[in-house]
Amino acid sequence: MNLSRPARLALRLALVLGLGVIYVPLGVVLLNSFNSDRTFAWPPAGFTTRWWGAAWNSAGVRDALWTSVQAGLGATAIALVLGTMAAFAVQRYRFFGRDTVSLLIVLPIALPGIVTGIALNNAFRTILEPFGVGLGLFTVIVGHATFCVVTVHNNVLARLRRMGAGAEEASADLGADTFTTFRLVTFPMMRSALLAGGLLAFALSFDEIIVTTFTAGAGVRTLPIWIFENLFRPNQAPVVNVVAAALIVLSVVPIYLAQRLSGTASTH
Amino acid sequence: MDPGLDGDQGLSTAAASPPGTPRRAGLRRGLAAGLHRHAGARLALLLSAPLAWLGVAYLGALAALLVTAFWSTDSFTGELVRTFTWANFQDVLTVDVYRTVALRSLGVAVAVTLIDVVIAFPMAFAMAKLASPRAQRWLVIAVLTPLWASYLVKAYAWRVMLSSDGLLGWGYGLPATIATLAYLWLPYMILPIYAGLERLPNSLLDAAGDLGARGPRTFRTVVWPLTFPAVVAGSVFTFSLSLGDYIAVKIVGGRSQLIGNVVYDNIGAAGNLPFAAAVAAIPVLIMLVYLAAVRRTGALDNL
């Protein structure tokens, strides 16, 4: 490539600086979780593991974590079904309004979260309340599933594009019916795409706060909502900081899984 | 491939189904055969649930919200008054406070997007064109990892750094909001641009060089036009996410307000859903115009 030496150096420097900007704030949170000073003045005053113990024993944190896991699992399950169905329809068929379907699936993440939030809030209250169903975990799951469909859809779509219909046609030629072909040929081939899409969907749901604010009732507190509620309370600051630090450490897990998944996908 | 082999075995077991269940097997068979023959029925079945969810329920909710924007609330009882009025939109467009807030939000979204393009492009270029394949893999992971770290955690991290006795100590306000939002959405810009640059063959850059173009000219006439859809794809994220945000502003914005805060306050404290809906229509309109404009570039296929 015809890039001068200074240009290459500048680009490399930009990359290093950019990564620095990305990681320094996260590092500060990690460091502060061991900061003995309650106000987190920089530089840290001393070392303590007291806050980690306090966070571990906090009932509020535990409840919120469990709520988040339930919401994430529920939303992911729905997104897996809807996203896969939509991906098959869009990839395997040509029909009027196909582009509109794609647009419709992107819409919940393309529109600002607050719009989806108040639209769903309004709809839930008008439609569900007459039946005695209030806002709660169920409405959170419905709200999250709405914007999680796109991650599964995109992953499955990419996989379907790559694998083509050859293996399925061969299966049909050998006499397998539609369901058998799906169970024994199609599904195994797209399993890792489903896992990757599901993982993304779960992470998206686990992290969401805006739609959650509008779809959760008074009693339902996901982890992001708990953090936000306690963010401005000075006496809770150390625990909030530990939860933040723990979430940063935990964010490595999905990355590791995703890498393992893409690894298995490429060996097939 | 293994599944193909298994397929035959599955078939033989299906054919030799136990004699106790002939009806169920027959039904299944009939259904499978019917589905096999009628592509239209297959398509209808596949589309049914996603369309019911997103097309009917979600779009319905959005439409209902839009209708509500043309209603009003009784100033005494706070009850919805279901008669058509332009008053909410008139207020949004004519009352100075709201116009200022709308323009400020737009400005913030544009600033965040531009900052992210400026930071992300060189990073993505270095990743795609200068790093070895092995390093590339790690760099992508390095950019991806913070995406999995919680939004709130990152906003919180900036709150800690920006606080007057923090690492940066800038204090809170609009610049702090822009910096935090630019930080939050940066990976959404890097990854599409990186993907776009990776698809750009090196031979094109070499050809440009062979024909006498230097770096800047190659960038202007080859790299930028070909990666523009990727930049647009990234900007859909940064733009939309910034427009609707009200959380980061609350965390680092001090007393500044964006569209999202006006919507939130009108729902929570004021209980004025019609007006909130009218205000919320602003970012939607901006995004719809934006999406319609960029659909031609093919950017949406890159999302």
PDB file of C-alpha atoms in Angstrom, chain A residues 58-244:
ATOM      1  CA  SER A  58     -26.806  -6.363  49.334  1.00  0.00           C
ATOM      2  CA  ALA A  59     -30.313  -7.799  48.974  1.00  0.00           C
ATOM      3  CA  GLY A  60     -31.252  -5.047  46.515  1.00  0.00           C
ATOM      4  CA  VAL A  61     -28.430  -6.001  44.172  1.00  0.00           C
ATOM      5  CA  ARG A  62     -29.273  -9.712  44.341  1.00  0.00           C
ATOM      6  CA  ASP A  63     -32.983  -9.188  43.651  1.00  0.00           C
ATOM      7  CA  ALA A  64     -32.227  -6.854  40.773  1.00  0.00           C
ATOM      8  CA  LEU A  65     -29.740  -9.307  39.286  1.00  0.00           C
ATOM      9  CA  TRP A  66     -32.288 -12.147  39.417  1.00  0.00           C
ATOM     10  CA  THR A  67     -34.970  -9.951  37.817  1.00  0.00           C
ATOM     11  CA  SER A  68     -32.557  -9.010  35.030  1.00  0.00           C
ATOM     12  CA  VAL A  69     -31.676 -12.653  34.369  1.00  0.00           C
ATOM     13  CA  GLN A  70     -35.354 -13.636  34.176  1.00  0.00           C
ATOM     14  CA  ALA A  71     -36.161 -10.742  31.850  1.00  0.00           C
ATOM     15  CA  GLY A  72     -33.158 -11.541  29.667  1.00  0.00           C
ATOM     16  CA  LEU A  73     -33.975 -15.243  29.374  1.00  0.00           C
ATOM     17  CA  GLY A  74     -37.636 -14.559  28.576  1.00  0.00           C
ATOM     18  CA  ALA A  75     -36.874 -11.928  25.967  1.00  0.00           C
ATOM     19  CA  THR A  76     -34.159 -14.093  24.391  1.00  0.00           C
ATOM     20  CA  ALA A  77     -36.486 -17.089  24.095  1.00  0.00           C
ATOM     21  CA  ILE A  78     -39.123 -15.027  22.279  1.00  0.00           C
ATOM     22  CA  ALA A  79     -36.518 -13.301  20.119  1.00  0.00           C
ATOM     23  CA  LEU A  80     -35.044 -16.665  19.071  1.00  0.00           C
ATOM     24  CA  VAL A  81     -38.403 -17.901  17.790  1.00  0.00           C
ATOM     25  CA  LEU A  82     -39.544 -14.683  16.097  1.00  0.00           C
ATOM     26  CA  GLY A  83     -36.117 -13.780  14.723  1.00  0.00           C
ATOM     27  CA  THR A  84     -35.575 -17.208  13.169  1.00  0.00           C
ATOM     28  CA  MET A  85     -39.021 -17.262  11.569  1.00  0.00           C
ATOM     29  CA  ALA A  86     -38.542 -13.801  10.109  1.00  0.00           C
ATOM     30  CA  ALA A  87     -35.046 -14.629   8.851  1.00  0.00           C
ATOM     31  CA  PHE A  88     -36.332 -17.714   7.009  1.00  0.00           C
ATOM     32  CA  ALA A  89     -39.157 -15.736   5.436  1.00  0.00           C
ATOM     33  CA  VAL A  90     -36.872 -12.925   4.305  1.00  0.00           C
ATOM     34  CA  GLN A  91     -34.032 -15.123   3.054  1.00  0.00           C
ATOM     35  CA  ARG A  92     -35.900 -18.014   1.441  1.00  0.00           C
ATOM     36  CA  TYR A  93     -38.829 -16.249  -0.206  1.00  0.00           C
ATOM     37  CA  ARG A  94     -39.419 -13.367  -2.536  1.00  0.00           C
ATOM     38  CA  PHE A  95     -42.612 -11.561  -1.697  1.00  0.00           C
ATOM     39  CA  PHE A  96     -44.232  -8.155  -1.836  1.00  0.00           C
ATOM     40  CA  GLY A  97     -43.149  -6.022   1.104  1.00  0.00           C
ATOM     41  CA  ARG A  98     -40.013  -8.025   1.872  1.00  0.00           C
ATOM     42  CA  ASP A  99     -37.950  -4.878   2.386  1.00  0.00           C
ATOM     43  CA  THR A 100     -40.644  -3.561   4.685  1.00  0.00           C
ATOM     44  CA  VAL A 101     -40.344  -6.641   6.873  1.00  0.00           C
ATOM     45  CA  SER A 102     -36.594  -6.056   7.181  1.00  0.00           C
ATOM     46  CA  LEU A 103     -37.217  -2.427   8.042  1.00  0.00           C
ATOM     47  CA  LEU A 104     -39.857  -3.406  10.586  1.00  0.00           C
ATOM     48  CA  ILE A 105     -37.395  -5.664  12.376  1.00  0.00           C
ATOM     49  CA  VAL A 106     -34.731  -2.949  12.581  1.00  0.00           C
ATOM     50  CA  LEU A 107     -37.267  -0.310  13.641  1.00  0.00           C
ATOM     51  CA  PRO A 108     -37.318  -1.028  17.401  1.00  0.00           C
ATOM     52  CA  ILE A 109     -33.569  -0.387  17.687  1.00  0.00           C
ATOM     53  CA  ALA A 110     -33.486   2.306  15.015  1.00  0.00           C
ATOM     54  CA  LEU A 111     -36.123   4.376  16.808  1.00  0.00           C
ATOM     55  CA  PRO A 112     -35.062   6.145  19.988  1.00  0.00           C
ATOM     56  CA  GLY A 113     -35.664   3.911  23.012  1.00  0.00           C
ATOM     57  CA  ILE A 114     -37.890   6.451  24.686  1.00  0.00           C
ATOM     58  CA  VAL A 115     -40.359   6.302  21.780  1.00  0.00           C
ATOM     59  CA  THR A 116     -40.632   2.519  21.980  1.00  0.00           C
ATOM     60  CA  GLY A 117     -40.834   2.904  25.746  1.00  0.00           C
ATOM     61  CA  ILE A 118     -43.762   5.296  25.921  1.00  0.00           C
ATOM     62  CA  ALA A 119     -45.578   3.626  22.996  1.00  0.00           C
ATOM     63  CA  LEU A 120     -45.463   0.264  24.777  1.00  0.00           C
ATOM     64  CA  ASN A 121     -46.291   1.855  28.124  1.00  0.00           C
ATOM     65  CA  ASN A 122     -49.361   3.491  26.606  1.00  0.00           C
ATOM     66  CA  ALA A 123     -50.427   0.281  24.827  1.00  0.00           C
ATOM     67  CA  PHE A 124     -49.938  -1.929  27.887  1.00  0.00           C
ATOM     68  CA  ARG A 125     -51.928   0.376  30.084  1.00  0.00           C
ATOM     69  CA  THR A 126     -54.830   0.668  27.646  1.00  0.00           C
ATOM     70  CA  ILE A 127     -54.971  -2.977  26.618  1.00  0.00           C
ATOM     71  CA  LEU A 128     -53.798  -4.959  29.640  1.00  0.00           C
ATOM     72  CA  GLU A 129     -55.159  -2.935  32.530  1.00  0.00           C
ATOM     73  CA  PRO A 130     -58.836  -3.722  31.825  1.00  0.00           C
ATOM     74  CA  PHE A 131     -57.853  -7.393  32.198  1.00  0.00           C
ATOM     75  CA  GLY A 132     -56.248  -6.710  35.563  1.00  0.00           C
ATOM     76  CA  VAL A 133     -52.701  -7.214  34.257  1.00  0.00           C
ATOM     77  CA  GLY A 134     -50.469  -4.435  35.492  1.00  0.00           C
ATOM     78  CA  LEU A 135     -46.968  -3.492  34.418  1.00  0.00           C
ATOM     79  CA  GLY A 136     -44.444  -6.008  35.691  1.00  0.00           C
ATOM     80  CA  LEU A 137     -41.864  -8.559  34.671  1.00  0.00           C
ATOM     81  CA  PHE A 138     -44.134  -9.831  31.888  1.00  0.00           C
ATOM     82  CA  THR A 139     -44.392  -6.415  30.222  1.00  0.00           C
ATOM     83  CA  VAL A 140     -40.628  -5.943  30.564  1.00  0.00           C
ATOM     84  CA  ILE A 141     -40.077  -9.229  28.729  1.00  0.00           C
ATOM     85  CA  VAL A 142     -42.486  -8.242  25.958  1.00  0.00           C
ATOM     86  CA  GLY A 143     -40.768  -4.870  25.594  1.00  0.00           C
ATOM     87  CA  HIS A 144     -37.282  -6.360  25.512  1.00  0.00           C
ATOM     88  CA  ALA A 145     -38.241  -9.100  23.063  1.00  0.00           C
ATOM     89  CA  THR A 146     -39.440  -6.420  20.641  1.00  0.00           C
ATOM     90  CA  PHE A 147     -35.973  -4.949  20.178  1.00  0.00           C
ATOM     91  CA  CYS A 148     -34.084  -8.246  20.635  1.00  0.00           C
ATOM     92  CA  VAL A 149     -35.621  -9.894  17.541  1.00  0.00           C
ATOM     93  CA  VAL A 150     -33.228  -8.037  15.270  1.00  0.00           C
ATOM     94  CA  THR A 151     -30.051  -9.605  16.702  1.00  0.00           C
ATOM     95  CA  VAL A 152     -31.281 -13.163  16.187  1.00  0.00           C
ATOM     96  CA  HIS A 153     -32.742 -12.253  12.799  1.00  0.00           C
ATOM     97  CA  ASN A 154     -29.460 -10.787  11.550  1.00  0.00           C
ATOM     98  CA  ASN A 155     -27.352 -13.714  12.752  1.00  0.00           C
ATOM     99  CA  VAL A 156     -29.666 -16.353  11.293  1.00  0.00           C
ATOM    100  CA  LEU A 157     -30.031 -14.375   8.068  1.00  0.00           C
ATOM    101  CA  ALA A 158     -26.263 -14.234   7.601  1.00  0.00           C
ATOM    102  CA  ARG A 159     -26.011 -17.978   8.244  1.00  0.00           C
ATOM    103  CA  LEU A 160     -28.831 -18.848   5.838  1.00  0.00           C
ATOM    104  CA  ARG A 161     -27.205 -16.735   3.149  1.00  0.00           C
ATOM    105  CA  ARG A 162     -23.942 -18.588   3.596  1.00  0.00           C
ATOM    106  CA  MET A 163     -25.255 -22.136   3.797  1.00  0.00           C
ATOM    107  CA  GLY A 164     -27.586 -21.987   0.797  1.00  0.00           C
ATOM    108  CA  ALA A 165     -30.400 -24.450   0.208  1.00  0.00           C
ATOM    109  CA  GLY A 166     -28.333 -27.297  -1.284  1.00  0.00           C
ATOM    110  CA  ALA A 167     -28.164 -29.526   1.791  1.00  0.00           C
ATOM    111  CA  GLU A 168     -31.894 -29.095   2.403  1.00  0.00           C
ATOM    112  CA  GLU A 169     -32.762 -29.934  -1.182  1.00  0.00           C
ATOM    113  CA  ALA A 170     -30.606 -33.032  -0.958  1.00  0.00           C
ATOM    114  CA  SER A 171     -32.415 -34.010   2.221  1.00  0.00           C
ATOM    115  CA  ALA A 172     -35.783 -33.552   0.520  1.00  0.00           C
ATOM    116  CA  ASP A 173     -34.591 -35.558  -2.501  1.00  0.00           C
ATOM    117  CA  LEU A 174     -33.668 -38.366  -0.137  1.00  0.00           C
ATOM    118  CA  GLY A 175     -37.234 -38.377   1.097  1.00  0.00           C
ATOM    119  CA  ALA A 176     -37.143 -36.392   4.353  1.00  0.00           C
ATOM    120  CA  ASP A 177     -40.214 -34.279   4.956  1.00  0.00           C
ATOM    121  CA  THR A 178     -40.143 -30.587   5.890  1.00  0.00           C
ATOM    122  CA  PHE A 179     -39.927 -31.159   9.652  1.00  0.00           C
ATOM    123  CA  THR A 180     -37.315 -33.916   9.461  1.00  0.00           C
ATOM    124  CA  THR A 181     -35.164 -31.764   7.208  1.00  0.00           C
ATOM    125  CA  PHE A 182     -35.412 -28.875   9.632  1.00  0.00           C
ATOM    126  CA  ARG A 183     -34.590 -31.039  12.626  1.00  0.00           C
ATOM    127  CA  LEU A 184     -31.683 -32.942  11.113  1.00  0.00           C
ATOM    128  CA  VAL A 185     -30.231 -30.632   8.488  1.00  0.00           C
ATOM    129  CA  THR A 186     -31.232 -26.985   8.849  1.00  0.00           C
ATOM    130  CA  PHE A 187     -31.200 -26.644  12.619  1.00  0.00           C
ATOM    131  CA  PRO A 188     -27.771 -28.218  13.244  1.00  0.00           C
ATOM    132  CA  MET A 189     -26.283 -25.994  10.543  1.00  0.00           C
ATOM    133  CA  MET A 190     -27.547 -22.805  12.122  1.00  0.00           C
ATOM    134  CA  ARG A 191     -27.113 -23.747  15.772  1.00  0.00           C
ATOM    135  CA  SER A 192     -24.089 -21.531  16.379  1.00  0.00           C
ATOM    136  CA  ALA A 193     -25.797 -18.592  14.658  1.00  0.00           C
ATOM    137  CA  LEU A 194     -28.733 -19.054  17.028  1.00  0.00           C
ATOM    138  CA  LEU A 195     -26.383 -19.135  20.003  1.00  0.00           C
ATOM    139  CA  ALA A 196     -24.595 -15.987  18.872  1.00  0.00           C
ATOM    140  CA  GLY A 197     -27.877 -14.179  18.194  1.00  0.00           C
ATOM    141  CA  GLY A 198     -29.330 -15.345  21.484  1.00  0.00           C
ATOM    142  CA  LEU A 199     -26.245 -14.200  23.353  1.00  0.00           C
ATOM    143  CA  LEU A 200     -26.496 -10.746  21.806  1.00  0.00           C
ATOM    144  CA  ALA A 201     -30.210 -10.612  22.571  1.00  0.00           C
ATOM    145  CA  PHE A 202     -29.584 -11.501  26.202  1.00  0.00           C
ATOM    146  CA  ALA A 203     -26.853  -8.896  26.531  1.00  0.00           C
ATOM    147  CA  LEU A 204     -29.068  -6.253  24.920  1.00  0.00           C
ATOM    148  CA  SER A 205     -31.881  -7.052  27.330  1.00  0.00           C
ATOM    149  CA  PHE A 206     -29.588  -7.283  30.349  1.00  0.00           C
ATOM    150  CA  ASP A 207     -28.262  -3.799  29.690  1.00  0.00           C
ATOM    151  CA  GLU A 208     -31.468  -2.012  28.686  1.00  0.00           C
ATOM    152  CA  ILE A 209     -32.802   0.775  30.853  1.00  0.00           C
ATOM    153  CA  ILE A 210     -34.993   3.148  28.823  1.00  0.00           C
ATOM    154  CA  VAL A 211     -37.677   0.736  27.581  1.00  0.00           C
ATOM    155  CA  THR A 212     -37.425  -1.006  30.949  1.00  0.00           C
ATOM    156  CA  THR A 213     -38.218   2.213  32.805  1.00  0.00           C
ATOM    157  CA  PHE A 214     -41.511   2.510  30.942  1.00  0.00           C
ATOM    158  CA  THR A 215     -42.539  -1.147  30.916  1.00  0.00           C
ATOM    159  CA  ALA A 216     -41.614  -2.180  34.467  1.00  0.00           C
ATOM    160  CA  GLY A 217     -44.157  -1.628  37.197  1.00  0.00           C
ATOM    161  CA  ALA A 218     -43.300  -0.022  40.503  1.00  0.00           C
ATOM    162  CA  GLY A 219     -42.043  -3.252  42.106  1.00  0.00           C
ATOM    163  CA  VAL A 220     -39.900  -4.586  39.262  1.00  0.00           C
ATOM    164  CA  ARG A 221     -36.264  -3.545  39.437  1.00  0.00           C
ATOM    165  CA  THR A 222     -33.762  -4.820  36.886  1.00  0.00           C
ATOM    166  CA  LEU A 223     -30.079  -4.302  37.569  1.00  0.00           C
ATOM    167  CA  PRO A 224     -29.754  -1.174  35.363  1.00  0.00           C
ATOM    168  CA  ILE A 225     -32.767   0.355  37.105  1.00  0.00           C
ATOM    169  CA  TRP A 226     -31.268  -0.428  40.482  1.00  0.00           C
ATOM    170  CA  ILE A 227     -27.976   1.203  39.456  1.00  0.00           C
ATOM    171  CA  PHE A 228     -29.741   4.284  38.126  1.00  0.00           C
ATOM    172  CA  GLU A 229     -31.844   4.649  41.277  1.00  0.00           C
ATOM    173  CA  ASN A 230     -28.771   4.452  43.484  1.00  0.00           C
ATOM    174  CA  LEU A 231     -26.404   6.435  41.286  1.00  0.00           C
ATOM    175  CA  PHE A 232     -27.192   9.760  42.891  1.00  0.00           C
ATOM    176  CA  ARG A 233     -27.158   8.526  46.506  1.00  0.00           C
ATOM    177  CA  PRO A 234     -23.736   9.329  47.973  1.00  0.00           C
ATOM    178  CA  ASN A 235     -23.949   6.658  50.688  1.00  0.00           C
ATOM    179  CA  GLN A 236     -24.610   3.955  48.071  1.00  0.00           C
ATOM    180  CA  ALA A 237     -21.742   5.101  45.815  1.00  0.00           C
ATOM    181  CA  PRO A 238     -19.237   2.403  46.843  1.00  0.00           C
ATOM    182  CA  VAL A 239     -21.745  -0.428  46.239  1.00  0.00           C
ATOM    183  CA  VAL A 240     -22.817   1.039  42.900  1.00  0.00           C
ATOM    184  CA  ASN A 241     -19.173   1.246  41.935  1.00  0.00           C
ATOM    185  CA  VAL A 242     -18.568  -2.404  42.830  1.00  0.00           C
ATOM    186  CA  VAL A 243     -21.618  -3.494  40.813  1.00  0.00           C
ATOM    187  CA  ALA A 244     -20.266  -1.455  37.900  1.00  0.00           C
TER     188      ALA A 244
END
